[in-house]
Amino acid sequence: MAGYKLLIAIHASAGISAIFAFLLVFVELLHPREKSVNRAKIFSLLGTMLIFVSWLAGGYYYVTYYGSYIKPVIKEGPTPWIHGVIMETKEHVFLFLPFLSILASSIIFKFDANLLKNNKAKLSVSLLSALIVLIGLTIAAMGYLISAASRTTGLL
Amino acid sequence: MKLNIKSLNYATILTIFLIVVFTIWGELSKSFKTFLVNLTGHHWVTKGISSLVFFIIIYFLVLRFVKDRPDSISQVTYTVIVVILAGVIIFGFYLWHLFL
């Protein structure tokens, strides 16, 4: 049980940290200066790695524990839609994030210092980072609902 | 390795499309879901691994035929639109599925 709680902790904290990392990318590009691009590179790489960590930890928990112990109880309980709509949406929309983060990071590394001069590239990275943050926050909120429903099972 | 942004955009858009198709098809077809389960032991793991593999394949495939151009960056807007639509479609599908 403690092992599964640790997995959720890693999944959630890595996810939230990834959101924060891409928020920092967005902020760095609002009024970029010389060192902004280097910082954006670091934050985007960190954010991408954290998304993969969150994916692995959450995925392992989902496959080995959630499906067998939590899901059946939520589906039989007063809020079956927490699994049927919220969890199902979360587990599939989450899969968008690794690719969005790879794309955003790649643009930063490709354009490098030219990001300061190329407004289209800068806007693209800002748009992608904002999207990653918004999806991440939505997923985090969904995770909170699922955790709350899980706690009513007494198994978490 | 020089990164090709146009190729990355195509790979991202097509991978998102694949995820949506696998998600909906998996719910509507028991045999397809069983096929996904049989590949790795869990349908979601198969979706994850296949989307990663697909992304890499598409990136290198498109790379062979498409040159990166300065205006390739504008395509990111399409990627963002596709992602938002895909999220709405998945959420809407499961909402509809709940009331079936």
XYZ file of N, CA and C in Angstrom:
768
model
N 0.841 -1.218 0.000
C 0.000 0.000 0.000
C 0.866 1.255 0.000
N 1.898 1.254 0.871
C 2.765 2.428 0.958
C 3.470 2.669 -0.373
N 3.825 1.550 -1.042
C 4.483 1.656 -2.340
C 3.605 2.350 -3.356
N 2.311 2.016 -3.346
C 1.387 2.636 -4.285
C 1.179 4.108 -3.969
N 1.153 4.442 -2.689
C 1.017 5.855 -2.307
C 2.241 6.637 -2.777
N 3.414 6.004 -2.703
C 4.644 6.660 -3.163
C 4.577 6.906 -4.670
N 4.041 5.942 -5.409
C 3.910 6.091 -6.857
C 3.017 7.282 -7.210
N 1.909 7.397 -6.487
C 0.997 8.521 -6.742
C 1.697 9.830 -6.401
N 2.451 9.814 -5.303
C 3.176 11.027 -4.895
C 4.176 11.440 -5.973
N 4.895 10.459 -6.528
C 5.875 10.758 -7.584
C 5.148 11.262 -8.829
N 4.074 10.569 -9.194
C 3.281 10.947 -10.371
C 2.773 12.384 -10.256
N 2.152 12.699 -9.119
C 1.559 14.027 -8.930
C 2.625 15.117 -8.833
N 3.675 14.846 -8.052
C 4.685 15.900 -7.867
C 5.493 16.133 -9.146
N 5.787 15.069 -9.874
C 6.494 15.236 -11.154
C 5.617 16.010 -12.136
N 4.336 15.677 -12.148
C 3.391 16.362 -13.038
C 3.277 17.852 -12.722
N 3.097 18.160 -11.458
C 2.964 19.567 -11.046
C 4.266 20.322 -11.336
N 5.383 19.668 -11.090
C 6.683 20.307 -11.353
C 6.868 20.571 -12.849
N 6.386 19.639 -13.669
C 6.472 19.815 -15.129
C 5.632 21.014 -15.566
N 4.446 21.138 -14.967
C 3.571 22.288 -15.269
C 4.306 23.575 -14.917
N 4.923 23.568 -13.764
C 5.644 24.749 -13.301
C 6.812 25.074 -14.224
N 7.514 24.016 -14.673
C 8.651 24.217 -15.582
C 8.212 24.911 -16.868
N 7.096 24.463 -17.439
C 6.641 25.088 -18.682
C 6.020 26.459 -18.446
N 5.522 26.679 -17.242
C 5.071 28.030 -16.896
C 6.271 28.978 -16.894
N 7.396 28.485 -16.387
C 8.623 29.282 -16.383
C 9.117 29.549 -17.807
N 8.949 28.561 -18.700
C 9.313 28.770 -20.115
C 8.471 29.920 -20.670
N 7.179 29.872 -20.390
C 6.258 30.909 -20.860
C 6.677 32.277 -20.338
N 6.976 32.316 -19.040
C 7.371 33.594 -18.417
C 8.689 34.110 -19.007
N 9.634 33.214 -19.215
C 10.941 33.619 -19.770
C 10.792 34.276 -21.138
N 9.803 33.826 -21.890
C 9.650 34.347 -23.254
C 8.715 35.553 -23.343
N 8.169 35.961 -22.211
C 7.306 37.144 -22.221
C 8.106 38.397 -22.576
N 9.206 38.573 -21.859
C 10.122 39.698 -22.138
C 11.540 39.139 -22.146
N 11.867 38.404 -23.210
C 13.136 37.670 -23.206
C 14.363 38.566 -23.323
N 15.384 38.128 -22.614
C 16.691 38.790 -22.715
C 17.707 37.720 -23.075
N 18.973 38.112 -23.087
C 20.025 37.199 -23.529
C 20.015 35.854 -22.812
N 19.885 35.895 -21.484
C 19.971 34.644 -20.723
C 18.633 33.897 -20.671
N 17.568 34.550 -21.163
C 16.237 33.925 -21.107
C 16.189 32.621 -21.889
N 16.819 32.609 -23.055
C 16.752 31.422 -23.913
C 17.440 30.239 -23.237
N 18.593 30.472 -22.626
C 19.288 29.378 -21.925
C 18.444 28.825 -20.783
N 17.788 29.728 -20.069
C 16.930 29.276 -18.973
C 15.722 28.523 -19.524
N 15.163 29.037 -20.624
C 14.017 28.363 -21.246
C 14.399 26.954 -21.698
N 15.625 26.817 -22.198
C 16.105 25.489 -22.610
C 16.103 24.537 -21.427
N 16.665 25.000 -20.316
C 16.768 24.159 -19.118
C 15.377 23.786 -18.616
N 14.487 24.779 -18.526
C 13.140 24.522 -18.011
C 12.370 23.574 -18.918
N 12.512 23.755 -20.224
C 11.753 22.904 -21.153
C 12.264 21.457 -21.101
N 13.589 21.290 -20.992
C 14.162 19.941 -20.889
C 13.717 19.271 -19.592
N 13.782 20.050 -18.527
C 13.350 19.554 -17.214
C 11.877 19.175 -17.246
N 11.069 20.060 -17.813
C 9.631 19.805 -17.916
C 9.339 18.538 -18.702
N 10.049 18.357 -19.806
C 9.858 17.158 -20.640
C 10.224 15.898 -19.859
N 11.367 15.943 -19.164
C 11.791 14.768 -18.376
C 10.789 14.463 -17.280
N 10.275 15.514 -16.631
C 9.314 15.316 -15.541
C 8.000 14.733 -16.046
N 7.610 15.117 -17.257
C 6.391 14.534 -17.845
C 6.578 13.036 -18.051
N 7.763 12.645 -18.515
C 8.036 11.204 -18.697
C 8.071 10.468 -17.355
N 8.634 11.091 -16.330
C 8.656 10.483 -14.992
C 7.218 10.302 -14.484
N 6.413 11.348 -14.654
C 5.008 11.298 -14.233
C 4.258 10.197 -14.980
N 4.542 10.078 -16.270
C 3.935 9.063 -17.130
C 4.257 7.656 -16.613
N 5.535 7.431 -16.329
C 5.972 6.099 -15.882
C 5.381 5.747 -14.508
N 5.497 6.694 -13.558
C 5.012 6.428 -12.195
C 3.499 6.228 -12.177
N 2.803 7.151 -12.845
C 1.345 7.065 -12.889
C 0.882 5.843 -13.649
N 1.574 5.552 -14.733
C 1.224 4.403 -15.554
C 1.396 3.093 -14.799
N 2.489 2.979 -14.076
C 2.746 1.755 -13.313
C 1.665 1.555 -12.243
N 1.342 2.650 -11.546
C 0.284 2.599 -10.532
C -1.052 2.210 -11.174
N -1.367 2.840 -12.305
C -2.643 2.623 -12.984
C -2.805 1.154 -13.399
N -1.729 0.616 -13.988
C -1.786 -0.745 -14.527
C -1.767 -1.803 -13.410
N -0.992 -1.558 -12.348
C -0.815 -2.603 -11.335
C -1.782 -2.503 -10.156
N -2.339 -1.317 -9.919
C -3.179 -1.183 -8.730
C -4.561 -0.604 -9.017
N -4.588 0.549 -9.702
C -5.858 1.254 -9.893
C -6.910 0.362 -10.572
N -6.540 -0.299 -11.656
C -7.482 -1.100 -12.435
C -8.129 -2.216 -11.635
N -7.345 -2.856 -10.769
C -7.854 -4.014 -10.027
C -8.573 -3.631 -8.745
N -8.089 -2.582 -8.054
C -8.616 -2.294 -6.709
C -9.484 -1.044 -6.624
N -9.115 0.006 -7.290
C -9.823 1.291 -7.133
C -10.973 1.419 -8.135
N -10.692 1.130 -9.373
C -11.683 1.310 -10.443
C -13.005 0.589 -10.173
N -12.982 -0.704 -9.797
C -14.271 -1.397 -9.590
C -15.105 -0.749 -8.488
N -14.439 -0.280 -7.440
C -15.168 0.310 -6.316
C -15.750 1.674 -6.700
N -14.987 2.472 -7.450
C -15.515 3.773 -7.899
C -16.720 3.550 -8.810
N -16.608 2.547 -9.701
C -17.696 2.304 -10.664
C -18.965 1.823 -9.962
N -18.791 1.120 -8.834
C -19.960 0.640 -8.094
C -20.490 1.673 -7.106
N -19.732 2.723 -6.869
C -20.077 3.726 -5.859
C -21.029 4.803 -6.378
N -21.159 5.895 -5.602
C -22.108 6.961 -5.961
C -21.642 7.860 -7.105
N -20.339 7.763 -7.468
C -19.822 8.645 -8.534
C -19.075 7.850 -9.603
N -19.771 6.969 -10.307
C -19.101 6.150 -11.322
C -18.531 6.975 -12.467
N -19.070 8.176 -12.657
C -18.598 9.049 -13.738
C -17.171 9.524 -13.476
N -16.723 9.422 -12.209
C -15.340 9.822 -11.900
C -14.374 8.928 -12.685
N -14.726 7.637 -12.776
C -13.883 6.782 -13.623
C -14.289 6.913 -15.091
N -15.605 6.749 -15.331
C -16.116 6.675 -16.695
C -15.816 7.884 -17.572
N -15.765 9.051 -16.984
C -15.504 10.258 -17.779
C -14.151 10.886 -17.398
N -13.977 11.157 -16.123
C -12.791 11.900 -15.669
C -11.504 11.093 -15.856
N -11.474 9.867 -15.317
C -10.246 9.070 -15.418
C -9.943 8.692 -16.862
N -10.993 8.298 -17.580
C -10.790 7.901 -18.978
C -10.244 9.068 -19.800
N -10.795 10.262 -19.577
C -10.298 11.443 -20.295
C -8.860 11.732 -19.878
N -8.620 11.720 -18.581
C -7.276 12.028 -18.047
C -6.216 11.098 -18.621
N -6.498 9.786 -18.598
C -5.459 8.841 -19.018
C -5.133 8.956 -20.502
N -6.071 9.454 -21.296
C -5.799 9.586 -22.729
C -5.282 10.962 -23.115
N -5.813 12.001 -22.493
C -5.315 13.351 -22.797
C -3.875 13.522 -22.276
N -3.553 12.827 -21.184
C -2.182 12.878 -20.667
C -1.176 12.497 -21.755
N -1.591 11.564 -22.621
C -0.681 11.077 -23.667
C -0.280 12.169 -24.664
N -1.014 13.289 -24.680
C -0.642 14.392 -25.585
C 0.622 15.086 -25.073
N 0.783 15.128 -23.753
C 1.813 15.978 -23.148
C 3.253 15.650 -23.537
N 3.651 14.373 -23.556
C 5.048 14.102 -23.949
C 5.396 14.687 -25.311
N 4.476 14.593 -26.260
C 4.763 15.046 -27.631
C 4.752 16.568 -27.729
N 3.842 17.193 -27.000
C 3.818 18.660 -26.975
C 5.096 19.199 -26.340
N 5.549 18.530 -25.285
C 6.759 19.008 -24.601
C 7.992 18.795 -25.482
N 8.034 17.697 -26.217
C 9.146 17.457 -27.155
C 9.153 18.533 -28.235
N 7.975 18.860 -28.752
C 7.866 19.884 -29.801
C 8.330 21.245 -29.285
N 7.824 21.629 -28.108
C 8.187 22.934 -27.535
C 9.701 23.019 -27.282
N 10.248 21.979 -26.670
C 11.689 21.963 -26.370
C 12.513 22.018 -27.653
N 12.067 21.285 -28.663
C 12.801 21.225 -29.938
C 12.864 22.596 -30.593
N 11.763 23.322 -30.545
C 11.738 24.661 -31.161
C 12.717 25.575 -30.430
N 12.730 25.495 -29.103
C 13.655 26.331 -28.327
C 15.099 26.010 -28.702
N 15.437 24.729 -28.761
C 16.813 24.333 -29.080
C 17.159 24.662 -30.522
N 16.212 24.508 -31.413
C 16.496 24.781 -32.835
C 16.749 26.271 -33.071
N 15.885 27.100 -32.532
C 16.015 28.539 -32.790
C 17.050 29.198 -31.892
N 17.265 28.651 -30.720
C 18.299 29.128 -29.791
C 18.210 30.652 -29.615
N 19.310 31.361 -29.801
C 19.330 32.807 -29.586
C 18.409 33.543 -30.564
N 18.104 32.918 -31.713
C 17.211 33.540 -32.695
C 15.781 33.695 -32.177
N 15.475 33.014 -31.067
C 14.151 33.158 -30.455
C 13.896 34.609 -30.051
N 14.987 35.299 -29.716
C 14.851 36.693 -29.282
C 14.373 37.580 -30.428
N 14.784 37.185 -31.680
C 14.456 38.024 -32.838
C 13.249 37.516 -33.617
N 13.039 36.173 -33.546
C 11.976 35.570 -34.347
C 10.676 35.528 -33.537
N 9.802 36.473 -33.813
C 8.563 36.573 -33.030
C 7.635 35.388 -33.230
N 7.636 34.822 -34.467
C 6.749 33.674 -34.735
C 7.181 32.476 -33.892
N 8.490 32.241 -33.853
C 9.020 31.108 -33.080
C 8.739 31.317 -31.597
N 8.944 32.551 -31.148
C 8.721 32.876 -29.737
C 7.259 32.664 -29.374
N 6.377 33.128 -30.255
C 4.940 32.980 -30.009
C 4.543 31.505 -29.996
N 5.138 30.730 -30.897
C 4.829 29.294 -30.976
C 5.192 28.580 -29.683
N 6.381 28.868 -29.179
C 6.814 28.235 -27.923
C 5.919 28.679 -26.778
N 5.581 29.966 -26.761
C 4.704 30.485 -25.702
C 3.337 29.815 -25.751
N 2.820 29.649 -26.974
C 1.511 29.007 -27.174
C 1.554 27.555 -26.690
N 2.595 26.845 -27.101
C 2.736 25.442 -26.696
C 2.899 25.321 -25.179
N 3.705 26.183 -24.605
C 3.936 26.138 -23.153
C 2.643 26.421 -22.402
N 1.893 27.416 -22.874
C 0.613 27.751 -22.241
C -0.350 26.570 -22.342
N -0.356 25.928 -23.502
C -1.233 24.767 -23.704
C -0.854 23.625 -22.758
N 0.456 23.368 -22.637
C 0.931 22.321 -21.728
C 0.513 22.637 -20.294
N 0.649 23.893 -19.907
C 0.258 24.300 -18.546
C -1.245 24.104 -18.334
N -2.043 24.533 -19.312
C -3.508 24.424 -19.169
C -3.961 22.969 -19.128
N -3.411 22.154 -20.034
C -3.754 20.727 -20.017
C -3.291 20.108 -18.701
N -2.090 20.464 -18.287
C -1.541 19.927 -17.041
C -2.406 20.269 -15.831
N -2.847 21.506 -15.751
C -3.692 21.923 -14.628
C -5.049 21.211 -14.661
N -5.586 21.037 -15.858
C -6.863 20.329 -15.999
C -6.705 18.871 -15.543
N -5.609 18.269 -15.980
C -5.312 16.884 -15.580
C -5.102 16.783 -14.078
N -4.430 17.762 -13.502
C -4.196 17.772 -12.051
C -5.525 17.855 -11.300
N -6.427 18.691 -11.789
C -7.750 18.818 -11.169
C -8.515 17.498 -11.270
N -8.397 16.855 -12.423
C -9.035 15.543 -12.601
C -8.431 14.535 -11.620
N -7.118 14.594 -11.462
C -6.436 13.702 -10.539
C -6.927 13.892 -9.115
N -7.174 15.122 -8.760
C -7.692 15.424 -7.422
C -9.059 14.773 -7.222
N -9.937 14.899 -8.234
C -11.271 14.293 -8.142
C -11.187 12.774 -7.998
N -10.283 12.182 -8.783
C -10.119 10.720 -8.747
C -9.570 10.291 -7.390
N -8.604 11.020 -6.867
C -8.051 10.710 -5.537
C -9.118 10.813 -4.457
N -9.952 11.847 -4.564
C -11.026 12.037 -3.588
C -11.988 10.851 -3.638
N -12.339 10.437 -4.851
C -13.239 9.291 -4.995
C -12.559 8.020 -4.487
N -11.252 7.899 -4.726
C -10.484 6.733 -4.270
C -10.483 6.639 -2.753
N -10.397 7.805 -2.103
C -10.349 7.818 -0.639
C -11.661 7.320 -0.048
N -12.774 7.529 -0.742
C -14.058 7.057 -0.203
C -14.121 5.530 -0.245
N -13.209 4.910 -1.039
C -13.215 3.446 -1.100
C -12.570 2.856 0.150
N -11.771 3.712 0.839
C -11.053 3.221 2.006
C -9.778 2.464 1.636
N -9.521 2.361 0.332
C -8.349 1.609 -0.112
C -7.134 2.490 -0.296
N -7.342 3.809 -0.224
C -6.243 4.738 -0.414
C -6.150 5.703 0.762
N 22.413 16.242 -34.915
C 21.151 16.057 -35.658
C 20.384 17.378 -35.723
N 20.095 17.807 -36.963
C 19.342 19.044 -37.115
C 17.857 18.740 -36.973
N 17.205 19.512 -36.107
C 15.785 19.264 -35.888
C 14.944 19.865 -37.001
N 13.965 19.101 -37.477
C 13.053 19.556 -38.510
C 11.703 19.849 -37.846
N 11.393 21.124 -37.707
C 10.191 21.521 -36.977
C 8.926 21.119 -37.726
N 8.989 21.206 -39.069
C 7.818 20.822 -39.873
C 7.494 19.345 -39.642
N 8.537 18.537 -39.636
C 8.383 17.112 -39.409
C 7.854 16.829 -38.003
N 8.362 17.565 -37.032
C 7.908 17.395 -35.646
C 6.432 17.766 -35.513
N 6.038 18.824 -36.215
C 4.627 19.238 -36.186
C 3.727 18.146 -36.749
N 4.112 17.623 -37.931
C 3.334 16.546 -38.549
C 3.265 15.344 -37.614
N 4.417 14.993 -37.031
C 4.471 13.826 -36.131
C 3.553 14.028 -34.933
N 3.561 15.237 -34.382
C 2.718 15.521 -33.213
C 1.242 15.440 -33.585
N 0.866 16.107 -34.675
C -0.539 16.122 -35.091
C -1.035 14.705 -35.385
N -0.253 13.944 -36.139
C -0.686 12.590 -36.508
C -0.720 11.659 -35.297
N 0.195 11.859 -34.355
C 0.193 11.035 -33.133
C -1.043 11.342 -32.290
N -1.407 12.603 -32.171
C -2.616 12.981 -31.442
C -3.826 12.322 -32.113
N -3.841 12.368 -33.438
C -4.918 11.758 -34.207
C -4.980 10.253 -33.907
N -3.818 9.607 -33.883
C -3.752 8.172 -33.581
C -4.312 7.867 -32.202
N -3.952 8.688 -31.214
C -4.420 8.487 -29.839
C -5.944 8.577 -29.778
N -6.509 9.565 -30.480
C -7.972 9.734 -30.486
C -8.641 8.517 -31.154
N -8.096 8.108 -32.276
C -8.677 6.958 -33.003
C -8.593 5.692 -32.145
N -7.437 5.418 -31.574
C -7.263 4.232 -30.727
C -8.201 4.279 -29.521
N -8.354 5.469 -28.951
C -9.198 5.623 -27.763
C -10.645 5.290 -28.089
N -11.176 5.916 -29.131
C -12.593 5.731 -29.474
C -12.842 4.339 -30.036
N -11.967 3.901 -30.913
C -12.098 2.579 -31.506
C -12.027 1.497 -30.428
N -11.143 1.694 -29.473
C -10.985 0.729 -28.385
C -12.237 0.588 -27.530
N -12.974 1.683 -27.391
C -14.195 1.638 -26.589
C -15.366 1.075 -27.382
N -15.356 1.289 -28.695
C -16.485 0.858 -29.516
C -16.331 -0.576 -30.035
N -15.102 -1.068 -30.062
C -14.848 -2.408 -30.591
C -14.125 -3.261 -29.565
N -14.809 -4.280 -29.041
C -14.208 -5.166 -28.039
C -13.018 -5.905 -28.629
N -13.141 -6.311 -29.902
C -12.051 -7.079 -30.528
C -10.798 -6.219 -30.680
N -10.975 -4.925 -30.998
C -9.813 -4.045 -31.115
C -9.178 -3.823 -29.752
N -10.008 -3.674 -28.725
C -9.472 -3.487 -27.382
C -8.700 -4.736 -26.946
N -9.256 -5.904 -27.268
C -8.572 -7.165 -26.947
C -7.230 -7.236 -27.664
N -7.218 -6.783 -28.907
C -5.968 -6.740 -29.687
C -4.936 -5.853 -28.988
N -5.378 -4.689 -28.504
C -4.472 -3.773 -27.793
C -3.967 -4.408 -26.498
N -4.863 -5.098 -25.796
C -4.477 -5.763 -24.536
C -3.449 -6.852 -24.810
N -3.690 -7.617 -25.865
C -2.819 -8.758 -26.177
C -1.393 -8.340 -26.538
N -1.233 -7.108 -27.035
C 0.102 -6.655 -27.461
C 1.052 -6.456 -26.278
N 0.538 -5.852 -25.182
C 1.439 -5.551 -24.051
C 0.883 -5.976 -22.703
N -0.348 -6.464 -22.696
C -0.959 -6.851 -21.420
C -1.950 -5.822 -20.914
N -1.879 -4.593 -21.438
C -2.834 -3.560 -21.024
C -3.055 -2.603 -22.198
N -4.328 -2.269 -22.465
C -4.650 -1.435 -23.639
C -3.995 -0.057 -23.564
N -3.917 0.507 -22.358
C -3.369 1.861 -22.204
C -1.861 1.873 -22.428
N -1.200 0.796 -21.994
C 0.248 0.676 -22.214
C 0.518 0.580 -23.715
N -0.311 -0.202 -24.405
C -0.160 -0.331 -25.864
C -0.342 1.015 -26.539
N -1.361 1.771 -26.089
C -1.596 3.093 -26.682
C -0.379 3.992 -26.466
N 0.175 3.959 -25.273
C 1.325 4.795 -24.952
C 2.557 4.440 -25.778
N 2.873 3.154 -25.791
C 4.065 2.710 -26.526
C 3.884 2.933 -28.030
N 2.703 2.586 -28.537
C 2.488 2.724 -29.984
C 2.514 4.190 -30.401
N 2.020 5.081 -29.545
C 2.037 6.501 -29.919
C 3.479 7.024 -29.941
N 4.305 6.551 -29.020
C 5.718 6.950 -28.992
C 6.460 6.445 -30.230
N 6.225 5.176 -30.545
C 6.868 4.563 -31.718
C 6.383 5.245 -33.002
N 5.080 5.473 -33.061
C 4.469 6.129 -34.228
C 5.048 7.525 -34.427
N 5.186 8.257 -33.351
C 5.737 9.615 -33.389
C 7.147 9.623 -33.991
N 7.958 8.684 -33.516
C 9.343 8.600 -34.001
C 9.378 8.211 -35.480
N 8.553 7.217 -35.842
C 8.519 6.759 -37.240
C 8.077 7.886 -38.166
N 6.979 8.554 -37.795
C 6.458 9.629 -38.634
C 7.473 10.754 -38.768
N 8.150 11.094 -37.665
C 9.130 12.177 -37.715
C 10.209 11.864 -38.771
N 10.778 10.657 -38.696
C 11.857 10.312 -39.623
C 11.349 10.082 -41.046
N 10.103 9.624 -41.164
C 9.517 9.415 -42.488
C 9.310 10.760 -43.192
N 8.674 11.684 -42.481
C 8.383 12.999 -43.066
C 9.683 13.743 -43.352
N 10.674 13.516 -42.490
C 11.989 14.150 -42.639
C 12.596 13.877 -44.008
N 12.313 12.664 -44.536
C 12.910 12.270 -45.820
C 12.303 13.046 -46.983
N 11.056 13.483 -46.804
C 10.357 14.074 -47.938
C 10.078 15.565 -47.798
N 10.146 16.059 -46.566
C 9.759 17.454 -46.347
C 10.932 18.256 -45.801
N 11.178 19.394 -46.454
C 12.262 20.273 -45.978
C 11.685 21.278 -44.981
N 12.475 21.542 -43.954
C 12.079 22.563 -43.002
C 12.241 23.933 -43.645
N 11.250 24.793 -43.430
C 11.334 26.153 -43.982
C 11.145 27.159 -42.867
N 11.543 28.399 -43.081
C 11.388 29.416 -42.022
C 9.942 29.577 -41.560
N 8.984 29.347 -42.501
C 7.584 29.550 -42.113
C 6.943 28.291 -41.511
N 7.762 27.217 -41.352
C 7.241 25.970 -40.769
C 6.692 26.201 -39.371
N 7.256 27.200 -38.718
C 6.876 27.460 -37.328
C 5.394 27.843 -37.218
N 4.829 28.390 -38.300
C 3.417 28.793 -38.266
C 2.499 27.593 -38.077
N 2.993 26.411 -38.443
C 2.168 25.210 -38.329
C 1.879 24.821 -36.884
N 2.618 25.385 -35.962
C 2.379 25.096 -34.541
C 0.954 25.486 -34.156
N 0.435 26.513 -34.818
C -0.951 26.942 -34.545
C -1.921 25.798 -34.846
N -1.667 25.085 -35.965
C -2.545 23.959 -36.318
C -2.432 22.864 -35.264
N -1.208 22.636 -34.788
C -0.984 21.620 -33.751
C -1.799 21.951 -32.508
N -1.754 23.198 -32.100
C -2.499 23.632 -30.907
C -4.001 23.423 -31.114
N -4.504 23.787 -32.287
C -5.943 23.631 -32.582
C -6.326 22.153 -32.551
N -5.493 21.308 -33.166
C -5.756 19.864 -33.202
C -5.794 19.290 -31.780
N -4.858 19.709 -30.946
C -4.798 19.202 -29.569
C -6.059 19.579 -28.789
N -6.476 20.824 -28.927
C -7.679 21.278 -28.209
C -8.902 20.498 -28.689
N -9.021 20.356 -30.010
C -10.157 19.599 -30.567
C -10.123 18.146 -30.094
N -8.938 17.562 -30.107
C -8.789 16.168 -29.694
C -9.218 15.972 -28.241
N -8.833 16.902 -27.389
C -9.210 16.829 -25.972
C -10.718 16.924 -25.793
N -11.326 17.833 -26.550
C -12.782 18.008 -26.473
C -13.495 16.758 -26.988
N -12.965 16.191 -28.080
C -13.566 14.978 -28.655
C -13.510 13.822 -27.659
N -12.359 13.622 -27.046
C -12.210 12.519 -26.087
C -13.142 12.708 -24.895
N -13.164 13.912 -24.342
C -14.047 14.192 -23.201
C -15.511 14.019 -23.594
N -15.868 14.559 -24.743
C -17.244 14.457 -25.232
C -17.652 13.014 -25.484
N -16.708 12.237 -26.017
C -16.998 10.836 -26.283
C -17.312 10.084 -25.005
N -16.476 10.272 -23.992
C -16.702 9.547 -22.731
C -17.962 10.021 -22.013
N -18.276 11.284 -22.176
C -19.518 11.812 -21.591
C -20.722 11.145 -22.263
N -20.661 11.060 -23.586
C -21.726 10.417 -24.360
C -21.804 8.934 -24.016
N -20.631 8.319 -23.877
C -20.532 6.892 -23.579
C -21.129 6.549 -22.223
N -21.024 7.506 -21.288
C -21.548 7.283 -19.929
C -23.067 7.167 -19.952
N -23.681 7.904 -20.838
C -25.143 7.930 -20.866
C -25.755 6.933 -21.851
N -24.876 6.138 -22.474
C -25.358 5.122 -23.424
C -26.187 4.042 -22.732
